[in-house]
Amino acid sequence: MTIQVISANRLGDGIVVYLAADGEWSERIVHARVIDGEEQGEAALDVAGGAVEACTVVDPYLIDITDSGGDRRPTLNREMIRAQGPTVRLDVGKQAAR
Amino acid sequence: MYLYDAIDQSLVDQRVEQFRGQVRRRMAGALSEDEFKPLRLMNGLYLQLHAYMLRVAIPYGTLSSEQMRKLAHIARDYDKGYGHFTTRQNLQYNWPKLKETPDILAELATVQMHALQTSGNCIRNVTADQYAGVAADEVADPRIVAEVIRQWSTLHPEFSFLPRKFKLAITGSVRDRAAVRVHDIGIVIKRNDEGEIGYQVIVGGGLGRTPIIGVSLRDFLPERHLLSYLEAILRVYNQAGRRDNKYKARIKILVRETGAEEFTRLVESEWEKIRDSAIDLPVDEQARIAAFFAAPPYENLSGDDGEFALHRLEDRDFASWTRTNVAPHKQPGYAIANITLKPEGGIPGDATSEQMDAVAGLAERFSFSEIRVTHEQNLVLPHVRQADLHDLWLTLKRYDLAAPNLGLISDIIACPGMDYCALATARSIPLAQDISTRFADLDRQHDIGELKLKISGCINACGHHHVGHIGILGVDKRGEEYYQITLGGSADEAPSLGKIIGPAVPYGKVVDAIETLTETYLAIRAGDERFVDTVRRAGLDPFKAALYADP
């Protein structure tokens, strides 16, 4: 089933982040608040808009993901690469810390 | 090399402090992202897929050892230990932090560098032939006019908000190594029958979604008129270029829609108003700038070095490297040494801090502390004694910088693609890596001969695929990466745009497709003709038949 999360870039360093369940921003998609449906999406975007105003993040937007037993994967290649790091440098990006 | 005077230094220093204040205000919320974005872009700072990206200008691709060491230091201390040399002779850092960017720019300013004119709708960083000042076939050194244009264009008040970005390239040789005919303005330095220097001025070339070969407005513009003539072209473009549609805003569209004849008339008419005005550079200022590019103190050598010839005979690998990567120098006993940033399976254009430091040191030892960056994402040591080439090569090998493949199929141009770039629709780098690995056998590469393979990860064509002998363009088809292949492009003095050979192929089949195309070429080539010449002679049909034959 396709669900959604909100992604953005952190203002100070540009790193990809996800809006977490507690309203904070996490570098890990696994911590992202799962959004199911338009109403939840609008509410989450409102929260993200507040983070933009507070100079925490820039350019938040909804992305589609799948969740298979906690294994969350963006459906678009682009978002998959953002979630992990460059496919040609496994030593950099989020994948490097795993 | 040109050295900043007090005005140059003050301008760059002031710009750093201005940006420091802008970043502080952005972090404090006094500037919104919409307000801040154009300001950061004016300082070369983009926001890409994973992080910010800082594009540092390397004017006309010329670097000193000190500057290269600074680039290495920044990569090491502010980034992740590497940088990416681009198709416009710039360097990109992929992971800088916004809050540290003013410090990075301040570090750059200490070695007379900056990130101005690497973004925005201004006159961008000027590019030039990487063999400037040393090529055996050179009419005149293009760095002099490139520096004049740099000073004229930097923060030019009239041309800071053009309809779209504007790129110039210059060559001083008949052999075009700077792709001048696919730039907004391309300049070819010429000498007339009277022995005077002048410029062929080519306008309206470009790649991107609408690739066009530029048209020549002037075959020989006298040297003293260059700036006023450029000013006239820019004025016509600034007034008549489209601002309603960014995809039709480049000067190439204006020239095409106006017609070359009418566009020339408009420029000449504008020029009549300003020719012989104060815009043109005073002769003594031209001479002052030219003096910075005087030849270094070469030794008076008699000709080809005997020891160099002996090393070539005794060491097959060294001979192989010299065959491809060493070019003739105008000074007897010297050579131009190319360092390709294309090791087998490597990322085109990437260099680590250690490699940058190594090249800086080698330039100090062997090349009067001078380095060049090429638009084909390689480096050059422009003044190496032939007698030093073997020692140079031995050290390059230690740093994985001795790939003997300049101009061969593994010397691939590739944009960052979807591994880094927010605009990309497909990846470029892993394809380049796979192709270079598949064709790793050097004998096979030499058998194929000169082959310019260029890969772009989207229609914006930063990888110059339109002018690749083989061009590859990544596209997204319902979430899958597909690649459109073009054949027959060229960016040299006989330019041509590649033609699409047929339906795009999926990621997993691209390398096989390239192999099929090269095998077809080997089967049908006449004599020693290059790949691109075979395509021009035989057309696409034999390649198409081989590539799309029923399995």
XYZ file of C-alpha atoms in Angstrom:
649
model
C 0.000 0.000 0.000
C 1.281 3.454 -0.852
C 1.373 5.918 1.993
C 3.129 9.240 2.375
C 5.661 11.068 4.518
C 6.927 14.652 4.434
C 10.491 15.334 3.407
C 12.497 18.569 3.338
C 16.064 19.818 3.560
C 17.422 21.152 6.828
C 18.237 24.844 6.512
C 21.614 24.872 8.236
C 23.279 22.059 6.344
C 20.835 21.078 3.597
C 20.628 17.470 4.780
C 17.484 15.525 3.824
C 15.075 15.201 6.735
C 11.613 13.759 7.401
C 8.838 15.058 9.621
C 8.712 12.636 12.554
C 5.758 11.520 14.612
C 6.756 13.801 17.490
C 6.851 16.875 15.255
C 10.652 16.950 15.144
C 12.677 16.361 11.977
C 14.635 13.142 11.593
C 17.355 12.197 9.128
C 15.870 8.693 8.993
C 12.809 7.856 6.941
C 12.039 5.072 9.405
C 11.190 7.747 11.993
C 8.867 9.635 9.653
C 5.251 10.293 10.539
C 3.118 8.121 8.266
C 0.425 10.048 6.454
C -2.628 8.313 5.138
C -4.998 10.424 3.145
C -5.445 14.011 2.060
C -6.630 15.338 5.408
C -3.608 14.020 7.283
C -1.386 15.313 4.492
C -2.717 18.854 4.808
C -2.324 18.796 8.578
C 1.261 17.569 8.286
C 2.077 20.207 5.680
C 0.774 22.823 8.115
C 3.218 21.523 10.729
C 6.002 21.586 8.138
C 5.056 25.134 7.199
C 5.655 26.115 10.797
C 9.129 24.585 10.593
C 9.804 26.653 7.483
C 8.743 29.785 9.372
C 10.998 28.762 12.247
C 13.960 28.415 9.842
C 14.361 24.714 10.596
C 13.779 23.332 7.090
C 13.208 24.453 3.502
C 10.957 23.182 0.726
C 8.869 20.497 2.524
C 6.752 18.243 0.340
C 4.882 14.951 0.443
C 6.494 11.829 -0.978
C 4.985 8.426 -1.655
C 6.482 5.451 0.149
C 5.732 1.801 0.708
C 5.989 0.217 4.130
C 6.574 -3.497 4.248
C 6.893 -4.588 7.852
C 8.731 -1.402 8.791
C 10.923 -1.406 5.685
C 10.030 1.983 4.275
C 10.949 2.759 0.698
C 10.128 5.790 -1.407
C 8.433 4.791 -4.641
C 10.466 7.185 -6.833
C 14.134 6.539 -7.633
C 14.909 10.155 -6.864
C 13.481 9.901 -3.356
C 15.174 6.549 -2.805
C 18.523 8.187 -3.585
C 17.703 11.098 -1.266
C 16.835 8.628 1.495
C 20.058 6.658 1.141
C 22.775 8.664 -0.621
C 24.491 8.552 -4.004
C 24.390 5.064 -5.512
C 27.981 5.558 -6.645
C 29.442 6.522 -3.247
C 28.222 4.209 -0.533
C 30.624 5.869 1.883
C 28.669 9.143 1.899
C 25.068 10.075 2.625
C 22.731 8.361 5.037
C 23.783 4.891 3.901
C 27.327 5.565 5.188
C 26.223 5.649 8.809
C 24.551 2.252 8.711
C 48.901 33.793 -14.212
C 46.827 36.867 -13.495
C 47.214 38.235 -9.966
C 44.499 40.307 -8.326
C 45.088 43.994 -7.831
C 43.622 45.843 -4.833
C 40.302 46.374 -6.624
C 39.866 42.684 -7.482
C 40.733 41.635 -3.927
C 38.511 44.234 -2.335
C 35.566 43.208 -4.504
C 35.883 39.548 -3.531
C 36.499 40.298 0.166
C 33.511 42.618 0.336
C 31.336 40.033 -1.359
C 32.266 37.434 1.268
C 31.270 39.726 4.114
C 28.074 40.702 2.312
C 27.147 37.030 1.986
C 28.099 36.362 5.607
C 25.518 38.924 6.637
C 22.921 37.450 4.280
C 23.450 33.958 5.714
C 23.203 35.318 9.255
C 19.921 37.016 8.425
C 18.588 33.890 6.735
C 19.448 31.701 9.727
C 17.785 34.239 12.033
C 14.633 34.348 9.929
C 15.020 37.914 8.706
C 15.148 36.597 5.128
C 12.724 34.002 3.745
C 13.931 31.244 1.439
C 12.331 33.049 -1.503
C 14.296 36.175 -0.626
C 17.504 34.314 0.126
C 17.619 31.881 -2.804
C 18.702 34.396 -5.468
C 21.330 35.742 -3.072
C 22.870 32.345 -2.388
C 22.774 31.457 -6.087
C 24.731 34.644 -6.850
C 27.378 33.141 -4.612
C 27.346 29.725 -6.291
C 25.348 27.961 -3.579
C 22.655 25.570 -4.814
C 20.411 23.200 -2.879
C 20.689 19.750 -4.451
C 19.329 16.294 -3.670
C 21.310 15.508 -0.528
C 22.627 18.852 0.627
C 23.835 22.232 -0.544
C 26.283 22.307 -3.453
C 28.891 25.037 -3.849
C 30.194 25.706 -7.345
C 33.576 27.430 -7.292
C 34.710 29.395 -10.337
C 37.993 28.500 -11.970
C 38.237 31.322 -14.532
C 39.317 29.946 -17.904
C 40.356 26.746 -16.174
C 43.623 28.093 -14.793
C 44.781 27.202 -11.275
C 47.978 27.688 -9.306
C 49.343 25.040 -6.977
C 48.401 27.259 -4.063
C 44.814 27.481 -5.298
C 44.601 23.724 -5.852
C 45.868 23.142 -2.316
C 43.155 25.457 -1.038
C 40.523 23.477 -2.946
C 41.906 20.299 -1.360
C 41.845 21.877 2.093
C 38.223 22.979 1.701
C 37.209 19.510 0.512
C 38.924 17.982 3.524
C 37.860 20.405 6.254
C 34.438 21.593 5.103
C 33.185 18.802 2.855
C 33.640 15.047 2.511
C 37.155 14.906 1.115
C 36.462 15.224 -2.579
C 35.317 17.620 -5.277
C 33.897 17.328 -8.770
C 35.439 19.112 -11.768
C 32.666 20.128 -14.153
C 32.148 20.593 -17.881
C 32.550 24.353 -17.406
C 35.983 24.096 -15.799
C 34.524 24.723 -12.337
C 34.732 22.678 -9.140
C 31.688 21.570 -7.165
C 31.534 20.560 -3.532
C 28.595 18.298 -2.815
C 28.177 18.630 0.947
C 28.925 22.149 2.244
C 26.887 23.510 5.154
C 25.078 26.806 4.669
C 26.392 28.154 7.951
C 29.988 27.402 6.927
C 29.770 28.703 3.364
C 30.902 32.264 4.215
C 34.014 30.766 5.819
C 34.631 28.664 2.697
C 34.300 31.749 0.506
C 36.652 33.636 2.819
C 39.189 30.828 2.457
C 38.841 30.998 -1.323
C 39.332 34.763 -1.277
C 42.721 34.329 0.384
C 43.928 32.647 -2.828
C 42.083 34.977 -5.216
C 39.170 32.651 -5.845
C 35.410 32.945 -5.474
C 32.063 31.492 -6.549
C 30.801 34.507 -8.481
C 29.221 33.996 -11.891
C 28.661 30.282 -11.333
C 24.881 30.641 -11.174
C 22.119 33.062 -12.061
C 21.182 34.878 -15.241
C 24.471 36.684 -15.621
C 27.579 36.274 -17.756
C 28.978 33.060 -16.348
C 32.561 32.127 -15.663
C 34.468 32.325 -18.961
C 36.008 29.102 -20.261
C 38.984 28.648 -22.579
C 41.244 26.164 -24.303
C 43.105 24.223 -21.614
C 46.263 24.372 -23.720
C 46.232 28.189 -23.689
C 49.682 29.676 -23.980
C 51.407 26.364 -24.670
C 49.712 24.740 -27.665
C 52.024 24.251 -30.602
C 49.223 25.305 -32.980
C 48.170 28.463 -31.122
C 47.630 31.853 -32.792
C 47.483 33.767 -29.513
C 46.914 33.051 -25.827
C 43.150 33.086 -25.081
C 43.717 33.637 -21.344
C 44.456 37.311 -21.943
C 41.127 38.059 -23.559
C 39.419 35.684 -21.115
C 40.772 37.735 -18.207
C 39.697 40.961 -19.906
C 36.198 39.523 -20.291
C 36.229 38.304 -16.681
C 36.943 41.814 -15.442
C 34.434 43.403 -17.820
C 31.653 40.965 -16.945
C 32.100 40.675 -13.168
C 29.140 42.398 -11.526
C 28.415 44.205 -14.815
C 25.392 46.260 -13.742
C 23.633 46.080 -17.103
C 24.065 42.341 -17.506
C 23.431 40.959 -14.025
C 19.777 40.138 -14.759
C 19.767 38.858 -18.322
C 16.830 36.856 -19.698
C 18.870 33.716 -18.950
C 22.389 32.580 -18.128
C 25.092 33.486 -20.634
C 28.220 31.457 -21.353
C 31.345 32.409 -23.282
C 34.205 30.217 -24.451
C 37.448 31.179 -26.169
C 40.075 29.383 -28.179
C 43.296 30.706 -29.606
C 43.913 27.712 -31.853
C 42.383 26.443 -35.060
C 41.798 23.177 -33.242
C 38.825 23.844 -30.994
C 39.314 22.238 -27.588
C 36.896 24.626 -25.851
C 33.631 23.780 -27.678
C 33.215 27.439 -28.642
C 30.546 26.778 -31.261
C 28.076 25.479 -28.679
C 28.278 28.487 -26.382
C 26.160 31.637 -26.225
C 29.221 33.423 -27.558
C 32.254 31.598 -28.871
C 35.437 33.468 -29.724
C 38.171 32.184 -32.027
C 41.364 34.227 -32.022
C 42.710 34.683 -35.538
C 45.530 36.461 -37.311
C 44.833 38.219 -40.617
C 47.071 38.552 -43.679
C 48.648 41.669 -42.181
C 49.598 39.705 -39.089
C 47.082 41.509 -36.881
C 45.148 39.759 -34.131
C 41.358 39.676 -34.296
C 38.387 37.559 -33.318
C 35.834 35.416 -35.042
C 32.678 36.030 -33.017
C 30.212 33.142 -32.996
C 26.814 33.633 -31.389
C 23.783 31.567 -30.499
C 25.253 28.144 -29.946
C 24.134 26.001 -27.072
C 23.051 22.583 -25.865
C 20.204 21.936 -23.429
C 16.759 21.034 -24.711
C 17.333 22.964 -27.961
C 20.835 22.199 -29.240
C 22.101 24.652 -31.847
C 25.458 25.295 -33.500
C 26.328 28.990 -33.272
C 26.496 31.325 -36.257
C 29.413 33.574 -37.067
C 28.567 37.285 -36.758
C 32.057 38.465 -37.595
C 34.864 36.517 -39.196
C 37.484 39.004 -38.091
C 36.758 41.648 -35.485
C 39.837 43.811 -34.835
C 41.284 43.187 -31.388
C 40.620 46.690 -30.019
C 36.848 46.425 -30.554
C 36.115 43.269 -28.619
C 34.444 44.660 -25.505
C 32.235 47.147 -27.314
C 31.152 44.435 -29.750
C 30.366 42.028 -26.911
C 28.490 44.837 -25.183
C 26.425 45.369 -28.336
C 25.524 41.672 -28.555
C 24.542 41.574 -24.888
C 22.471 44.742 -25.223
C 20.497 43.320 -28.137
C 19.959 40.100 -26.221
C 19.052 41.895 -23.001
C 16.408 43.951 -24.775
C 14.999 41.396 -27.193
C 15.556 38.057 -25.442
C 12.407 36.390 -24.170
C 11.625 36.648 -20.486
C 8.190 35.011 -20.630
C 9.412 31.448 -21.078
C 12.680 30.233 -19.525
C 12.937 27.473 -22.112
C 13.030 30.044 -24.896
C 15.100 32.660 -23.133
C 18.634 31.768 -24.246
C 20.237 33.869 -26.967
C 20.257 30.874 -29.322
C 16.462 31.057 -29.512
C 16.578 34.799 -30.188
C 19.143 34.335 -32.967
C 17.146 31.492 -34.489
C 13.809 33.305 -34.331
C 15.239 36.638 -35.486
C 17.354 35.067 -38.183
C 21.133 35.334 -38.298
C 21.117 38.123 -40.862
C 18.691 40.337 -38.969
C 20.344 39.580 -35.637
C 23.697 40.606 -37.117
C 22.139 43.825 -38.382
C 20.754 44.597 -34.930
C 24.130 43.997 -33.303
C 26.012 46.042 -35.876
C 23.491 48.865 -35.498
C 23.877 48.824 -31.709
C 27.625 48.645 -32.056
C 27.759 51.749 -34.233
C 26.459 53.692 -31.228
C 29.226 52.562 -28.893
C 32.234 51.617 -31.024
C 35.397 53.566 -30.243
C 33.848 54.543 -26.915
C 35.298 54.167 -23.427
C 33.938 50.608 -23.251
C 36.893 49.256 -25.201
C 39.966 48.479 -23.197
C 42.826 51.012 -23.303
C 45.908 49.609 -24.989
C 48.080 50.011 -21.900
C 45.557 48.128 -19.735
C 45.459 45.333 -22.312
C 49.263 45.216 -22.140
C 49.199 45.205 -18.328
C 46.904 42.177 -18.296
C 48.850 40.422 -21.067
C 52.061 40.724 -19.041
C 50.630 38.357 -16.425
C 50.495 35.629 -19.042
C 54.080 35.848 -20.195
C 55.740 32.475 -20.686
C 57.439 31.051 -17.580
C 61.255 30.912 -17.534
C 61.713 27.840 -19.707
C 65.104 26.240 -19.994
C 66.687 26.585 -23.388
C 66.420 22.998 -24.553
C 67.436 21.874 -27.985
C 64.587 19.555 -28.888
C 63.244 16.125 -28.051
C 64.799 14.683 -24.921
C 66.855 11.488 -25.295
C 66.058 10.157 -21.836
C 62.358 10.589 -22.483
C 62.683 8.544 -25.683
C 64.602 5.867 -23.802
C 61.952 5.573 -21.076
C 59.340 5.152 -23.763
C 61.279 2.315 -25.291
C 61.911 0.571 -21.983
C 58.531 0.969 -20.310
C 55.458 -0.052 -22.261
C 53.008 1.403 -19.743
C 54.788 4.756 -19.769
C 54.822 4.727 -23.557
C 51.113 4.018 -23.552
C 50.446 6.980 -21.256
C 52.582 9.342 -23.332
C 50.829 8.194 -26.497
C 47.458 9.440 -25.319
C 48.059 11.893 -22.498
C 51.033 13.942 -23.671
C 50.573 16.709 -26.231
C 53.157 18.757 -28.149
C 54.342 21.980 -26.546
C 55.367 25.151 -28.340
C 58.648 25.214 -26.409
C 61.340 22.726 -27.535
C 62.003 20.035 -24.949
C 58.703 20.611 -23.106
C 55.384 18.799 -23.177
C 51.771 19.227 -22.096
C 50.800 16.467 -19.643
C 47.131 15.544 -19.336
C 45.864 13.947 -16.148
C 42.580 12.220 -16.865
C 40.198 11.990 -13.937
C 38.748 8.821 -15.458
C 40.317 5.759 -13.833
C 38.766 2.406 -14.670
C 35.372 2.293 -12.956
C 35.887 5.757 -11.456
C 33.609 8.767 -11.270
C 34.394 11.193 -14.124
C 35.735 14.483 -12.815
C 35.970 13.523 -9.150
C 39.215 14.112 -7.273
C 40.000 13.522 -3.606
C 41.787 16.005 -1.387
C 44.863 13.789 -1.524
C 44.792 13.769 -5.324
C 44.357 17.545 -5.465
C 47.301 18.001 -3.099
C 49.354 15.576 -5.169
C 48.626 17.469 -8.392
C 49.483 20.761 -6.655
C 52.824 19.311 -5.588
C 53.562 17.891 -9.030
C 52.761 21.239 -10.626
C 55.262 22.860 -8.285
C 57.935 20.321 -9.138
C 57.361 20.062 -12.846
C 55.053 22.770 -14.250
C 55.909 26.184 -12.810
C 53.073 25.708 -10.267
C 50.433 25.866 -13.005
C 47.450 23.577 -13.538
C 44.593 23.671 -16.009
C 41.097 22.234 -15.755
C 39.443 21.017 -18.948
C 35.796 21.069 -19.940
C 36.177 17.336 -20.462
C 36.669 16.995 -16.697
C 40.402 16.383 -16.720
C 43.463 18.256 -15.467
C 46.555 19.438 -17.312
C 50.098 20.279 -16.286
C 50.953 22.683 -19.076
C 54.725 23.080 -18.859
C 56.518 19.793 -18.186
C 60.068 19.145 -19.399
C 60.070 15.988 -21.497
C 62.904 14.789 -19.265
C 60.557 14.992 -16.247
C 57.634 13.125 -17.758
C 58.694 9.721 -16.459
C 59.069 10.931 -12.873
C 55.747 12.718 -13.189
C 54.048 9.583 -14.447
C 55.491 7.426 -11.645
C 53.996 9.763 -9.051
C 50.668 10.047 -10.862
C 50.410 6.260 -10.759
C 50.746 6.287 -6.966
C 47.682 8.518 -6.753
C 45.584 6.642 -9.325
C 45.937 9.592 -11.705
C 47.787 7.936 -14.581
C 44.907 6.513 -16.618
C 46.304 6.397 -20.197
C 43.005 7.118 -21.882
C 42.725 10.747 -23.017
C 40.300 10.906 -25.938
C 39.489 7.195 -25.774
C 36.117 5.622 -25.025
C 36.732 5.520 -21.253
C 37.529 9.265 -21.141
C 33.833 9.930 -20.592
C 32.137 13.207 -19.770
C 29.306 12.611 -17.311
C 27.214 15.096 -15.394
C 26.466 14.308 -11.717
C 23.050 12.976 -12.771
C 20.450 11.788 -10.309
C 23.071 10.675 -7.818
C 23.465 14.325 -6.827
C 21.480 16.709 -9.034
C 17.978 17.929 -8.209
C 17.159 18.458 -11.900
C 18.243 15.041 -13.172
C 15.786 12.446 -14.380
C 18.247 9.548 -14.481
C 21.707 8.606 -13.259
C 24.798 9.280 -15.370
C 27.788 8.311 -13.266
C 27.145 4.574 -12.829
C 26.746 4.204 -16.588
C 30.105 5.897 -17.121
C 31.635 3.572 -14.555
C 30.146 0.479 -16.186
C 31.253 1.534 -19.668
C 34.788 2.294 -18.523
C 34.945 -1.090 -16.791
C 33.596 -2.972 -19.817
C 36.159 -1.295 -22.076
C 39.035 -1.507 -19.606
C 41.273 -3.402 -22.026
C 43.581 -0.687 -23.297
C 44.418 -2.479 -26.546
C 40.727 -2.576 -27.305
C 40.361 1.123 -26.525
C 43.237 1.978 -28.828
C 41.777 -0.234 -31.523
C 38.553 1.800 -31.302
C 40.598 5.003 -31.266
C 39.282 8.489 -30.612
C 35.754 8.316 -29.292
C 34.053 11.065 -27.324
C 31.324 9.542 -25.188
C 29.196 12.009 -23.237
C 26.387 11.316 -20.782
C 23.698 13.653 -19.450
C 21.196 12.773 -16.759
C 18.554 15.122 -18.103
C 17.598 17.309 -21.030
C 19.628 20.231 -19.680
C 22.649 18.475 -21.206
C 25.380 19.372 -18.701
C 27.094 16.202 -19.929
C 27.171 17.609 -23.500
C 25.544 14.471 -24.944
C 24.415 16.304 -28.098
C 28.046 16.734 -29.150
C 29.304 13.301 -28.174
C 30.455 10.978 -30.924
C 28.205 8.781 -28.835
C 25.778 10.726 -26.692
C 23.648 9.233 -23.947
C 20.687 11.044 -22.429
C 18.934 9.660 -19.372
C 15.155 9.927 -19.281
C 12.476 8.763 -16.892
C 9.886 6.406 -18.332
C 7.184 5.632 -15.803
C 9.695 5.507 -12.979
C 12.338 3.540 -14.876
C 15.663 4.900 -16.120
C 15.936 4.748 -19.905
C 18.669 6.151 -22.109
C 18.392 7.747 -25.514
C 21.490 7.249 -27.663
C 22.696 9.750 -30.256
C 25.503 9.296 -32.756
C 27.676 11.675 -34.732
C 27.927 14.711 -32.492
C 31.088 16.743 -32.191
C 32.107 19.933 -30.370
C 35.345 20.646 -32.191
C 36.105 22.977 -35.108
C 33.842 20.845 -37.332
C 30.843 20.741 -35.023
C 27.770 18.600 -35.439
C 24.803 17.562 -33.356
C 24.223 13.892 -32.725
C 21.187 12.159 -34.183
C 18.929 9.885 -32.166
C 19.494 6.324 -33.296
C 16.192 4.843 -32.148
C 14.080 4.012 -29.102
C 15.682 4.533 -25.700
C 17.145 1.483 -23.998
C 16.763 0.518 -20.336
C 19.604 1.060 -17.874
C 20.655 -2.586 -17.866
C 21.143 -2.697 -21.630
C 23.110 0.493 -22.241
C 26.607 -0.946 -21.906
C 25.751 -3.805 -24.268
C 24.360 -1.237 -26.689
C 27.596 0.751 -26.611
C 29.527 -2.438 -27.262
C 27.286 -3.244 -30.233
C 27.864 0.242 -31.654
C 31.643 0.048 -31.312
C 31.729 -3.465 -32.794
C 29.670 -2.230 -35.728
C 32.094 0.637 -36.227
C 35.095 -1.707 -36.173
C 33.402 -3.899 -38.767
C 32.598 -1.128 -41.242
C 35.224 1.567 -40.747
C 37.272 2.498 -43.774
C 40.986 2.670 -43.126
C 41.807 4.568 -39.986
C 38.749 6.800 -39.904
C 37.488 7.769 -36.482
C 34.166 6.566 -35.066
C 32.517 9.903 -35.782
C 33.810 9.914 -39.355
C 32.366 6.466 -39.951
C 28.996 7.654 -38.639
C 29.156 10.672 -40.948
C 30.069 8.533 -43.955
C 27.847 5.515 -43.379
C 24.934 7.193 -41.609
C 22.908 5.714 -38.791
C 21.494 2.733 -40.660
C 24.236 0.137 -40.051
C 24.329 1.064 -36.363
C 20.570 1.027 -36.110
C 20.377 -2.347 -37.788
C 22.910 -3.826 -35.390
C 21.416 -2.285 -32.272
C 17.777 -3.048 -32.939
C 18.187 -6.358 -34.719
C 15.772 -9.045 -33.604
C 17.363 -11.202 -30.904
